[in-house]
mmCIF file of C-alpha atoms in Angstrom:
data_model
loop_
_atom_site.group_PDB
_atom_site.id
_atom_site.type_symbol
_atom_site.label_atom_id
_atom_site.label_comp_id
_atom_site.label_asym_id
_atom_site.label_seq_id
_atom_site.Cartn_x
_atom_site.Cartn_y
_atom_site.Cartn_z
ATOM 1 C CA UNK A 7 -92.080 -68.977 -138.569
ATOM 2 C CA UNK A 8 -89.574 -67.833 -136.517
ATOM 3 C CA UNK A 9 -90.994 -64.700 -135.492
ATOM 4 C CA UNK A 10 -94.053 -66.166 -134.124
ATOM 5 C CA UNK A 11 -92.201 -69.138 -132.506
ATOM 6 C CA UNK A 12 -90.241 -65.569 -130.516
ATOM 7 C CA UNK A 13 -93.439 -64.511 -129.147
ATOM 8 C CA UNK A 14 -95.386 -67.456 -128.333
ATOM 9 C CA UNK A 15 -92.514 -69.355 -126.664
ATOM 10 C CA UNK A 16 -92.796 -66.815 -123.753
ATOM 11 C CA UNK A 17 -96.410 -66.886 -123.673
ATOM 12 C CA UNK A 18 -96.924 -70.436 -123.440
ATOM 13 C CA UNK A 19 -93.645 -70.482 -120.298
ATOM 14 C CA UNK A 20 -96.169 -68.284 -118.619
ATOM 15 C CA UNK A 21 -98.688 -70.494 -118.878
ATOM 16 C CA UNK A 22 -96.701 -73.830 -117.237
ATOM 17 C CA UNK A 23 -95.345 -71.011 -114.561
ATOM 18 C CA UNK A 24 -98.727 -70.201 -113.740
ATOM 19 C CA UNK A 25 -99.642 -73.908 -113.363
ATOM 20 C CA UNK A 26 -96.604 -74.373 -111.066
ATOM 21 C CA UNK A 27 -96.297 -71.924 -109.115
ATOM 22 C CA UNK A 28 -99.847 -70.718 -108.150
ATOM 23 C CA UNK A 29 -100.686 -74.498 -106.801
ATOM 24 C CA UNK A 30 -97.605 -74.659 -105.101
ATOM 25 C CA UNK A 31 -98.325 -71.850 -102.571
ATOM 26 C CA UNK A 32 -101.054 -74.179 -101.833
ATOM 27 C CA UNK A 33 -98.617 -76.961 -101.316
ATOM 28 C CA UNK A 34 -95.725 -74.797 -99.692
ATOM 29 C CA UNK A 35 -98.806 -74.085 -96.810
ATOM 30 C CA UNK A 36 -99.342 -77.007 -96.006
ATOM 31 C CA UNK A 37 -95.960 -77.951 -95.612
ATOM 32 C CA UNK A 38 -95.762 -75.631 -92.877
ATOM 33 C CA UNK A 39 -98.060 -77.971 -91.219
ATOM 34 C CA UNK A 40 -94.112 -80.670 -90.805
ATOM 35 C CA UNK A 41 -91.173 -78.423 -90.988
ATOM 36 C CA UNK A 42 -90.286 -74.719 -90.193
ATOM 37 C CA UNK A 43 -90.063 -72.298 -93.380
ATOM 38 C CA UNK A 44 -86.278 -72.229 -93.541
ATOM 39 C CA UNK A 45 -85.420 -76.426 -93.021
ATOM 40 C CA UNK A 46 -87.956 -76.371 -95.674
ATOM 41 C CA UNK A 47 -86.872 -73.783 -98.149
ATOM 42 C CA UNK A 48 -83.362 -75.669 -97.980
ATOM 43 C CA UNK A 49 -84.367 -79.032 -98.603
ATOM 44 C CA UNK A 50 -86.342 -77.823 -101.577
ATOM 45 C CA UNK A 51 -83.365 -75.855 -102.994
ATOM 46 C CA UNK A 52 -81.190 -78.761 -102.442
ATOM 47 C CA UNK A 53 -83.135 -81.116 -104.136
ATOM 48 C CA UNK A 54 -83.923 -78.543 -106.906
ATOM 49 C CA UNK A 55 -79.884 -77.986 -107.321
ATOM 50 C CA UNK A 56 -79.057 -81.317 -107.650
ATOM 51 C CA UNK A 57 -81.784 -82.151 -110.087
ATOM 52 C CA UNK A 58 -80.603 -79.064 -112.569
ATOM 53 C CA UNK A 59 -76.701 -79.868 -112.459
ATOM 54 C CA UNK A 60 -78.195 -83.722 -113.637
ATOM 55 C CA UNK A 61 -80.289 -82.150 -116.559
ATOM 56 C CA UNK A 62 -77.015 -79.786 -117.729
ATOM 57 C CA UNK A 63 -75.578 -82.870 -117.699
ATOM 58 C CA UNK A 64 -77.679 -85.199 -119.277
ATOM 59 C CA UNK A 65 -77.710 -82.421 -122.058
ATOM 60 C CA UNK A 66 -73.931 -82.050 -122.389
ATOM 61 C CA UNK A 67 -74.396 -78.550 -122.038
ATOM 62 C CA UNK A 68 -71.619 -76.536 -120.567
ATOM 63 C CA UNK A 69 -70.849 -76.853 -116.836
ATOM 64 C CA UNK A 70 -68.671 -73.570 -116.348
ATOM 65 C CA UNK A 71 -70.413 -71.230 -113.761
ATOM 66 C CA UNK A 72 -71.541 -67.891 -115.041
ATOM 67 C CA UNK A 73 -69.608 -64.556 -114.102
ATOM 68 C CA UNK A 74 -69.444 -64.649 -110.116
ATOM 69 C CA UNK A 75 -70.641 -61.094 -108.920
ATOM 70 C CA UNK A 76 -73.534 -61.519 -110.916
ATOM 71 C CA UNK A 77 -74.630 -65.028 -110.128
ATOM 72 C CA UNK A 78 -73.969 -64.459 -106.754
ATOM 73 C CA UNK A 79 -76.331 -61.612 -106.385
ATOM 74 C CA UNK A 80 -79.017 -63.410 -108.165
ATOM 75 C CA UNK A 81 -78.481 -66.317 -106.495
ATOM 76 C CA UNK A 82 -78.334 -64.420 -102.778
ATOM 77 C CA UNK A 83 -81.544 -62.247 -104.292
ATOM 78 C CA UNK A 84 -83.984 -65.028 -106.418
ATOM 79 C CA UNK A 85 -83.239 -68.109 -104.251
ATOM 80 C CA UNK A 86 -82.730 -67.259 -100.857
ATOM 81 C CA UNK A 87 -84.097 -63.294 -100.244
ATOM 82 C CA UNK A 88 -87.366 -64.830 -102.175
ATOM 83 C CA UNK A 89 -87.936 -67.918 -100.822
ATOM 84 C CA UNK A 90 -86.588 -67.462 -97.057
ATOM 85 C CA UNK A 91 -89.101 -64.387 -96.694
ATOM 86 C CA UNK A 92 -91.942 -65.615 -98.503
ATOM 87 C CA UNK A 93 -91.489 -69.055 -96.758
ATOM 88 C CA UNK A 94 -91.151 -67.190 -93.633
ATOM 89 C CA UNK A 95 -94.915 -65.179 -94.396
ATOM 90 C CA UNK A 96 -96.546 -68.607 -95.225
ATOM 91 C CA UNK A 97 -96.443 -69.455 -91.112
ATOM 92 C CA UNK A 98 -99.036 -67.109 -90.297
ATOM 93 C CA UNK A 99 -100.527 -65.495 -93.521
ATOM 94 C CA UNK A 100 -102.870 -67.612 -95.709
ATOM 95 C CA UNK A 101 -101.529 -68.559 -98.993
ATOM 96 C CA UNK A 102 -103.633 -66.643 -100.976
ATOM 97 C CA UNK A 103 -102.870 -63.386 -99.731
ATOM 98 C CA UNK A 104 -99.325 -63.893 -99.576
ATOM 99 C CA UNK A 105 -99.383 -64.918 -102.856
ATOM 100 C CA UNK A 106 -100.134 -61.708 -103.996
ATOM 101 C CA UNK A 107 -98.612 -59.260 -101.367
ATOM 102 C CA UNK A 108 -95.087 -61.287 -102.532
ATOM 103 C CA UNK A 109 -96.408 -60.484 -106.555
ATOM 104 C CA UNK A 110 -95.792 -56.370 -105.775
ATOM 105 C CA UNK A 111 -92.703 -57.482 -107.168
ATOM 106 C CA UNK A 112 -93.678 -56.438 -110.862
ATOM 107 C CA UNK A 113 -93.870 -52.724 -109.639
ATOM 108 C CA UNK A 114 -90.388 -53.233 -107.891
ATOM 109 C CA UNK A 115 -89.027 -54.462 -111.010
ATOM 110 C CA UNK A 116 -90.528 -51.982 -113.148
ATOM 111 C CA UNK A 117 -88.868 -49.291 -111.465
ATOM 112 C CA UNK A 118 -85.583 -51.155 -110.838
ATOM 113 C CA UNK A 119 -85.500 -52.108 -114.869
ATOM 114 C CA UNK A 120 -86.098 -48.371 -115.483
ATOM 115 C CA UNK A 121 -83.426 -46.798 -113.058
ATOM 116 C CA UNK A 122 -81.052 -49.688 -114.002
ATOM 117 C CA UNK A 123 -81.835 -50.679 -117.299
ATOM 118 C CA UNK A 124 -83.243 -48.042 -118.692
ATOM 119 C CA UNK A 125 -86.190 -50.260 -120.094
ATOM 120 C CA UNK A 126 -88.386 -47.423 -121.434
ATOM 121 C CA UNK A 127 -92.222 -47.907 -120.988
ATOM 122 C CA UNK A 128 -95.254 -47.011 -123.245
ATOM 123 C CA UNK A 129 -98.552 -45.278 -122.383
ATOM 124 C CA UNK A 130 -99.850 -48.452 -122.593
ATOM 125 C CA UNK A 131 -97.928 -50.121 -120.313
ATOM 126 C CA UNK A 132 -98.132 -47.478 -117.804
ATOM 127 C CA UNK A 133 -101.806 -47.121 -117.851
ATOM 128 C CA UNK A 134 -101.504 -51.226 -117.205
ATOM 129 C CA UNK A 135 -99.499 -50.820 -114.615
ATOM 130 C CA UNK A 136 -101.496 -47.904 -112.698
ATOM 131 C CA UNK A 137 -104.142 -50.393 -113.404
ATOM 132 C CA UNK A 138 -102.843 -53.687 -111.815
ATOM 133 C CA UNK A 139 -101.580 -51.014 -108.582
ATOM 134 C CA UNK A 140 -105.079 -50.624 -107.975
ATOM 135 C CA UNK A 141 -106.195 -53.636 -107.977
ATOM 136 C CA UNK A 142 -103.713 -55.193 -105.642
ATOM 137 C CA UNK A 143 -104.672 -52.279 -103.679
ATOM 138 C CA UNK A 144 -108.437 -53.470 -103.572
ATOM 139 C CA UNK A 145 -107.127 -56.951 -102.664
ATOM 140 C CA UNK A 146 -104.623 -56.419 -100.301
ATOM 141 C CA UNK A 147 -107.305 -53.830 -98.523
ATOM 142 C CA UNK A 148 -104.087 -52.660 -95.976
ATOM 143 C CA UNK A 149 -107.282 -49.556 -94.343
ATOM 144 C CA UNK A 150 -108.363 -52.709 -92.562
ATOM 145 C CA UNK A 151 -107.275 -53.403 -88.621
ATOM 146 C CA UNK A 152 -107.093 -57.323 -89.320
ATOM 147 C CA UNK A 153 -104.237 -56.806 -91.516
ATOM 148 C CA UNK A 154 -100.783 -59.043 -90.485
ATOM 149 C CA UNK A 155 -98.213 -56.501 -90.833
ATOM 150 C CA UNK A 156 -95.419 -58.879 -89.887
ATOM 151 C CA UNK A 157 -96.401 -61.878 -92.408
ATOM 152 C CA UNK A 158 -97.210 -58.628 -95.040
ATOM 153 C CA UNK A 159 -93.694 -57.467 -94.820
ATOM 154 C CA UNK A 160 -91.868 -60.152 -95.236
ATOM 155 C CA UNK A 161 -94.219 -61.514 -98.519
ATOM 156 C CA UNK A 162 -93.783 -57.995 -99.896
ATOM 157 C CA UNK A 163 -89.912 -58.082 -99.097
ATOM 158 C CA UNK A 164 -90.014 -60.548 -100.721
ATOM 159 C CA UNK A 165 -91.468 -59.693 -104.075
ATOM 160 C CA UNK A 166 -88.490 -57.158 -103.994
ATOM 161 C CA UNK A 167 -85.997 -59.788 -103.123
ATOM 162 C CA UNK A 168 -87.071 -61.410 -106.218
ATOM 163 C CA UNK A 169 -87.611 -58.481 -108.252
ATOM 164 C CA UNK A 170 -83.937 -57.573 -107.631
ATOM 165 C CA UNK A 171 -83.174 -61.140 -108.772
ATOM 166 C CA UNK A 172 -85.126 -60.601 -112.050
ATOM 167 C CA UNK A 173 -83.567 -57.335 -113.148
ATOM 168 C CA UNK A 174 -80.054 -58.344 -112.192
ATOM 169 C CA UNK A 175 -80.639 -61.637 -114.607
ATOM 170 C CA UNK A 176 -81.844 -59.871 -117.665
ATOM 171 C CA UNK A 177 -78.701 -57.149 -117.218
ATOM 172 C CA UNK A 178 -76.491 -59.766 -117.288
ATOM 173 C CA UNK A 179 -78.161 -62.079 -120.362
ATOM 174 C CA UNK A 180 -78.342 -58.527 -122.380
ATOM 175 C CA UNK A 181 -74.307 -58.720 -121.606
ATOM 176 C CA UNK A 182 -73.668 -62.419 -122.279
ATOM 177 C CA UNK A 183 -75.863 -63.009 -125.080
ATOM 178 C CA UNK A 184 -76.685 -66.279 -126.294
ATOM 179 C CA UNK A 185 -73.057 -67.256 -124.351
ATOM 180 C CA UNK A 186 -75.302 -68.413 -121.564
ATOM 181 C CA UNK A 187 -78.046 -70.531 -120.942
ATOM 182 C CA UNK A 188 -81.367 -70.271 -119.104
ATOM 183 C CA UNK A 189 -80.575 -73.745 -117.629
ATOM 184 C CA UNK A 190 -76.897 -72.796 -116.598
ATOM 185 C CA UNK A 191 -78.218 -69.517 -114.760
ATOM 186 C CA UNK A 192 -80.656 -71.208 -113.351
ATOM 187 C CA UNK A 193 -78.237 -73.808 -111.771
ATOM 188 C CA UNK A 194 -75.363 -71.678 -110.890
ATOM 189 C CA UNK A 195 -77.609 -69.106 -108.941
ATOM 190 C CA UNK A 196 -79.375 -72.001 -106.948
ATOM 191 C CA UNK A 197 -76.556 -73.459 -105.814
ATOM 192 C CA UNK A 198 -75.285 -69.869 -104.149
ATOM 193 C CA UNK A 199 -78.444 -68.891 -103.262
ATOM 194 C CA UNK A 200 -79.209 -72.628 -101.638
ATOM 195 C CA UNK A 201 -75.838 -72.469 -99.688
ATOM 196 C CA UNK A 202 -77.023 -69.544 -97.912
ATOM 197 C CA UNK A 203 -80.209 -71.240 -97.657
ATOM 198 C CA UNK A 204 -78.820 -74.201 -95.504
ATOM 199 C CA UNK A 205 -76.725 -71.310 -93.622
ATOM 200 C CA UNK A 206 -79.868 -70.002 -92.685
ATOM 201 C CA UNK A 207 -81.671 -73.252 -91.308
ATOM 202 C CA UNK A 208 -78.486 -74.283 -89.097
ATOM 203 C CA UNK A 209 -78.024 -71.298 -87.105
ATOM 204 C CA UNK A 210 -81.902 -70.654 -86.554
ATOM 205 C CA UNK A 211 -83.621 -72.656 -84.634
ATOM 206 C CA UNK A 212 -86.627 -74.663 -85.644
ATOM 207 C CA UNK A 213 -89.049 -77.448 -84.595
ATOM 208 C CA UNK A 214 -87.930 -80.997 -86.320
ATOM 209 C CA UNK A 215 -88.665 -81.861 -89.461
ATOM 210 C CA UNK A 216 -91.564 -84.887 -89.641
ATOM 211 C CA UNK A 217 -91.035 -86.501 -92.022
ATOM 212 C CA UNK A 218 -95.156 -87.823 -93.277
ATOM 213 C CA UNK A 219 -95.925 -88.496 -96.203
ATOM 214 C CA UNK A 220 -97.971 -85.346 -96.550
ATOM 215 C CA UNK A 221 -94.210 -83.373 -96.490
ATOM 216 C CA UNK A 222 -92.469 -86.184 -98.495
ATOM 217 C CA UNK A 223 -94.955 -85.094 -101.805
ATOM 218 C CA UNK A 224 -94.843 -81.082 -101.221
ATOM 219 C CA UNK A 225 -91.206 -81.725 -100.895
ATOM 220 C CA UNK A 226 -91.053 -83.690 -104.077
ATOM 221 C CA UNK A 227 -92.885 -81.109 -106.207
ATOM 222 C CA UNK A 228 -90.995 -78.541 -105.005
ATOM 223 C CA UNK A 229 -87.788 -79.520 -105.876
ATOM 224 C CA UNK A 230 -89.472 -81.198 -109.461
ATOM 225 C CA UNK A 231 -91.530 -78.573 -110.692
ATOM 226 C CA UNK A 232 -90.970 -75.231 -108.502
ATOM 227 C CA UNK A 233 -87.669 -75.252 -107.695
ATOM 228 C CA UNK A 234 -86.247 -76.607 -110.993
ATOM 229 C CA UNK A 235 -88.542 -76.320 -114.138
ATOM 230 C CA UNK A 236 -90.385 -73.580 -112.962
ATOM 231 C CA UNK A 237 -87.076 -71.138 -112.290
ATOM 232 C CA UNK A 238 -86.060 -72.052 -115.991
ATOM 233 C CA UNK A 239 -89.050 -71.049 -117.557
ATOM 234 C CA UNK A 240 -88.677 -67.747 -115.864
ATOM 235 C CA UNK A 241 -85.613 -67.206 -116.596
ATOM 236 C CA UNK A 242 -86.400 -67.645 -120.089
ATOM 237 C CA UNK A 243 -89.079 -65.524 -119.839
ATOM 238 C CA UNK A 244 -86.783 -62.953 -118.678
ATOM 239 C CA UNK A 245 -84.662 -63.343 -121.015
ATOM 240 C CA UNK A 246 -87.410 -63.296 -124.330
ATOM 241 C CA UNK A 247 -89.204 -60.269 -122.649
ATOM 242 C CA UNK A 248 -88.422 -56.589 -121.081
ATOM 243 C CA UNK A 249 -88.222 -56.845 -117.512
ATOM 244 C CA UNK A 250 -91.311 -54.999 -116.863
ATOM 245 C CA UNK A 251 -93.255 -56.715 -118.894
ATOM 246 C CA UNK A 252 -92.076 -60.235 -117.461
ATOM 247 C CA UNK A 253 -93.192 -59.067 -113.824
ATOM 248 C CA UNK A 254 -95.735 -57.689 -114.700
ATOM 249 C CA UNK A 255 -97.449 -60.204 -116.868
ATOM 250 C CA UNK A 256 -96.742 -63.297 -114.342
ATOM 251 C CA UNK A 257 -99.360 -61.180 -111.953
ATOM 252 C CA UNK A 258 -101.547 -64.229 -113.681
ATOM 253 C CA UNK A 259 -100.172 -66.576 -111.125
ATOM 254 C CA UNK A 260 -101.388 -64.741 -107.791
ATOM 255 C CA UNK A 261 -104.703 -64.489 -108.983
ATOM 256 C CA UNK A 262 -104.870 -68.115 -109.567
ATOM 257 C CA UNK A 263 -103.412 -68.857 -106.742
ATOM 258 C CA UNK A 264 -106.229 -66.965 -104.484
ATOM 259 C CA UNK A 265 -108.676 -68.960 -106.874
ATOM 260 C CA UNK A 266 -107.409 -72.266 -105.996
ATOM 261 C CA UNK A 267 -106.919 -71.386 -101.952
ATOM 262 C CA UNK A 268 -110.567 -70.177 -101.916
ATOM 263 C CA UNK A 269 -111.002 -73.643 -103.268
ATOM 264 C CA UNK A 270 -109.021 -76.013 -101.347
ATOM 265 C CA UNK A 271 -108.554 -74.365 -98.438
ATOM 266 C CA UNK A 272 -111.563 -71.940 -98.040
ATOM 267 C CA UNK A 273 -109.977 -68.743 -98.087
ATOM 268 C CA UNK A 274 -112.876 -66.456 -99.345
ATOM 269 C CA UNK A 275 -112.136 -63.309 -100.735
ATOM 270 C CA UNK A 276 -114.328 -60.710 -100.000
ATOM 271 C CA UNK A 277 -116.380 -57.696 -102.161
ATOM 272 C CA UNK A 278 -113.360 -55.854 -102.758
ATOM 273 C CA UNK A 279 -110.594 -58.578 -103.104
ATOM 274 C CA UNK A 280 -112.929 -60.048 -105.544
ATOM 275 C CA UNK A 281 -113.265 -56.989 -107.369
ATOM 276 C CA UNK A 282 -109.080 -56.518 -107.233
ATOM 277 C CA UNK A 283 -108.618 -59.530 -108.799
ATOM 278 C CA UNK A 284 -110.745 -58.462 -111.758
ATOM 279 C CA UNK A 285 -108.978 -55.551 -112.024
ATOM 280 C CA UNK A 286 -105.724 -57.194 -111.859
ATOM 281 C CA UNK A 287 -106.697 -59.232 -114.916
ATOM 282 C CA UNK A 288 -107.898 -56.429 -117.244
ATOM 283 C CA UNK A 289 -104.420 -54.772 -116.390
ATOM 284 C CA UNK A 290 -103.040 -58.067 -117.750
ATOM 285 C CA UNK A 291 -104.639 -58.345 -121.341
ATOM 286 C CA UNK A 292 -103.704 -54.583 -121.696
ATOM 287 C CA UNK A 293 -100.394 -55.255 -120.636
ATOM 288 C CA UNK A 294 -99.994 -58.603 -122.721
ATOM 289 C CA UNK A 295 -101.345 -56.874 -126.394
ATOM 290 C CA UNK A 296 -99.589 -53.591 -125.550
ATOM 291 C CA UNK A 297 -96.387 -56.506 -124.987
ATOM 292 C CA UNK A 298 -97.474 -58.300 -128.541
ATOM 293 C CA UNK A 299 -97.863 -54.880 -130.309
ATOM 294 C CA UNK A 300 -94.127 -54.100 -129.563
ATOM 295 C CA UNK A 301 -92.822 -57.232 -130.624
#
């Protein structure tokens, strides 16, 4: 049993992290609409922070931080690269699209897992990844005029913000082994990357935080579900899975996440964004049984 419990386990953290985190760009909008992007971004780290050092504790797991150099480059990289810039896009881009401009980061891991950690890829996985390329291609359509080249950049800075975050976590749990935790990562790199976080919303100026009830729930299920159950189910998807394969798979969550802004707030893809997101998901069963075939 325990070799199916190894491949499923991933599988079905993929699942909840597409739940979470494709509805929350929806939510993460229209909190836009009561706080600036960085007040924001460190009130739901905060929160998120706190609410992980309870769990370690209320689990009598072990408290001691991870090695500092790492942490602190995941932390600086996953928590506040990530979710300053892609915060930061959210002001003027629409949620779908930067959804998926910030998911290039499976190609920026792929290629930082291979120059880094050597992760070797298969014909397979190649072909998948050529595959997904064009797609986002189709949907991110960058031959048209309209295009938002400043809220573009940042979203795709940060998909490699985050993709740095990623490969940098797996290096170090191939190096600590089962020594460390998930949960304790998780934790340890939030509250570095949060402190620069709340650096970042003193010193730049920002229109006041109101504080509606609107904000109040988008703040709550950030720190909740995004900020602290979703970054542990990465994590141990991360750790369970090549780094290539873990980017590259979650590309589930930006499609669903155009899906459910098309829905709720009427952002209509067009012919050819429709047609990327189709192609997107073919490149994801081919990457997900070329993934089960290896393990």
């Amino acid at each position: 049993m325990r070799p199916v419990s190894s491949r499923t386990s991933p599988l079905l953290a993929l699942v909840a992290l597409t739940l979470i985190w494709s509805s929350n760009w929806i939510v993460m909008k229209l909190a836009m609409l009561y706080s600036g992007p960085f007040e924001f971004s460190a009130l739901r780290y905060a929160g998120g922070t706190a609410a992980l050092f309870l769990v370690l504790r209320l689990r009598g797991e072990n408290l001691a931080p991870p090695p500092l150099v790492p942490t602190l480059v995941i932390g600086l990289a996953q928590t506040t690269g990530f979710t300053a810039l892609a915060q930061w896009a959210l002001v003027q881009g629409g949620a779908g699209k930067t959804a998926l401009l910030v998911y290039t980061m499976p190609f920026w891991t792929v290629l930082l897992a291979w120059a880094w950690l050597r992760e070797r890829l298969r014909a397979t996985q190649i072909a998948s990844l050529v595959l997904a390329a064009f797609g986002l291609l189709l949907i991110m359509q960058p031959w048209k005029a309209h295009v938002d080249l400043r809220s573009a950049g940042l979203a795709v800075a940060g998909g490699v913000s985050w993709a740095i975050g990623t490969v940098a976590a797996k290096r170090l749990f191939v190096r600590q082994g089962t020594v460390l935790s998930p949960l304790r990562l998780t934790a340890w790199q939030m509250l570095t990357g949060t402190a620069f976080l709340i650096a970042l919303a003193w010193f730049v100026p920002e229109r006041p935080v109101s504080w509606a009830p609107g904000f109040i729930a988008a703040l709550a299920f950030n720190i909740v579900l995004a900020s602290g159950v979703a970054w542990t189910l990465w994590l141990v998807v991360v750790q369970r899975l090549p780094a290539g394969i873990a980017g590259l798979s979650s590309l589930a969550i930006p499609v669903t996440g155009v899906l459910l802004a098309w829905g709720l707030l009427g952002e209509r893809p067009d012919a050819a964004e429709g047609l990327g997101m189709v192609v997107v998901a073919a490149a994801l069963v081919l990457l997900l049984r070329a993934s089960s075939r290896r393990r």
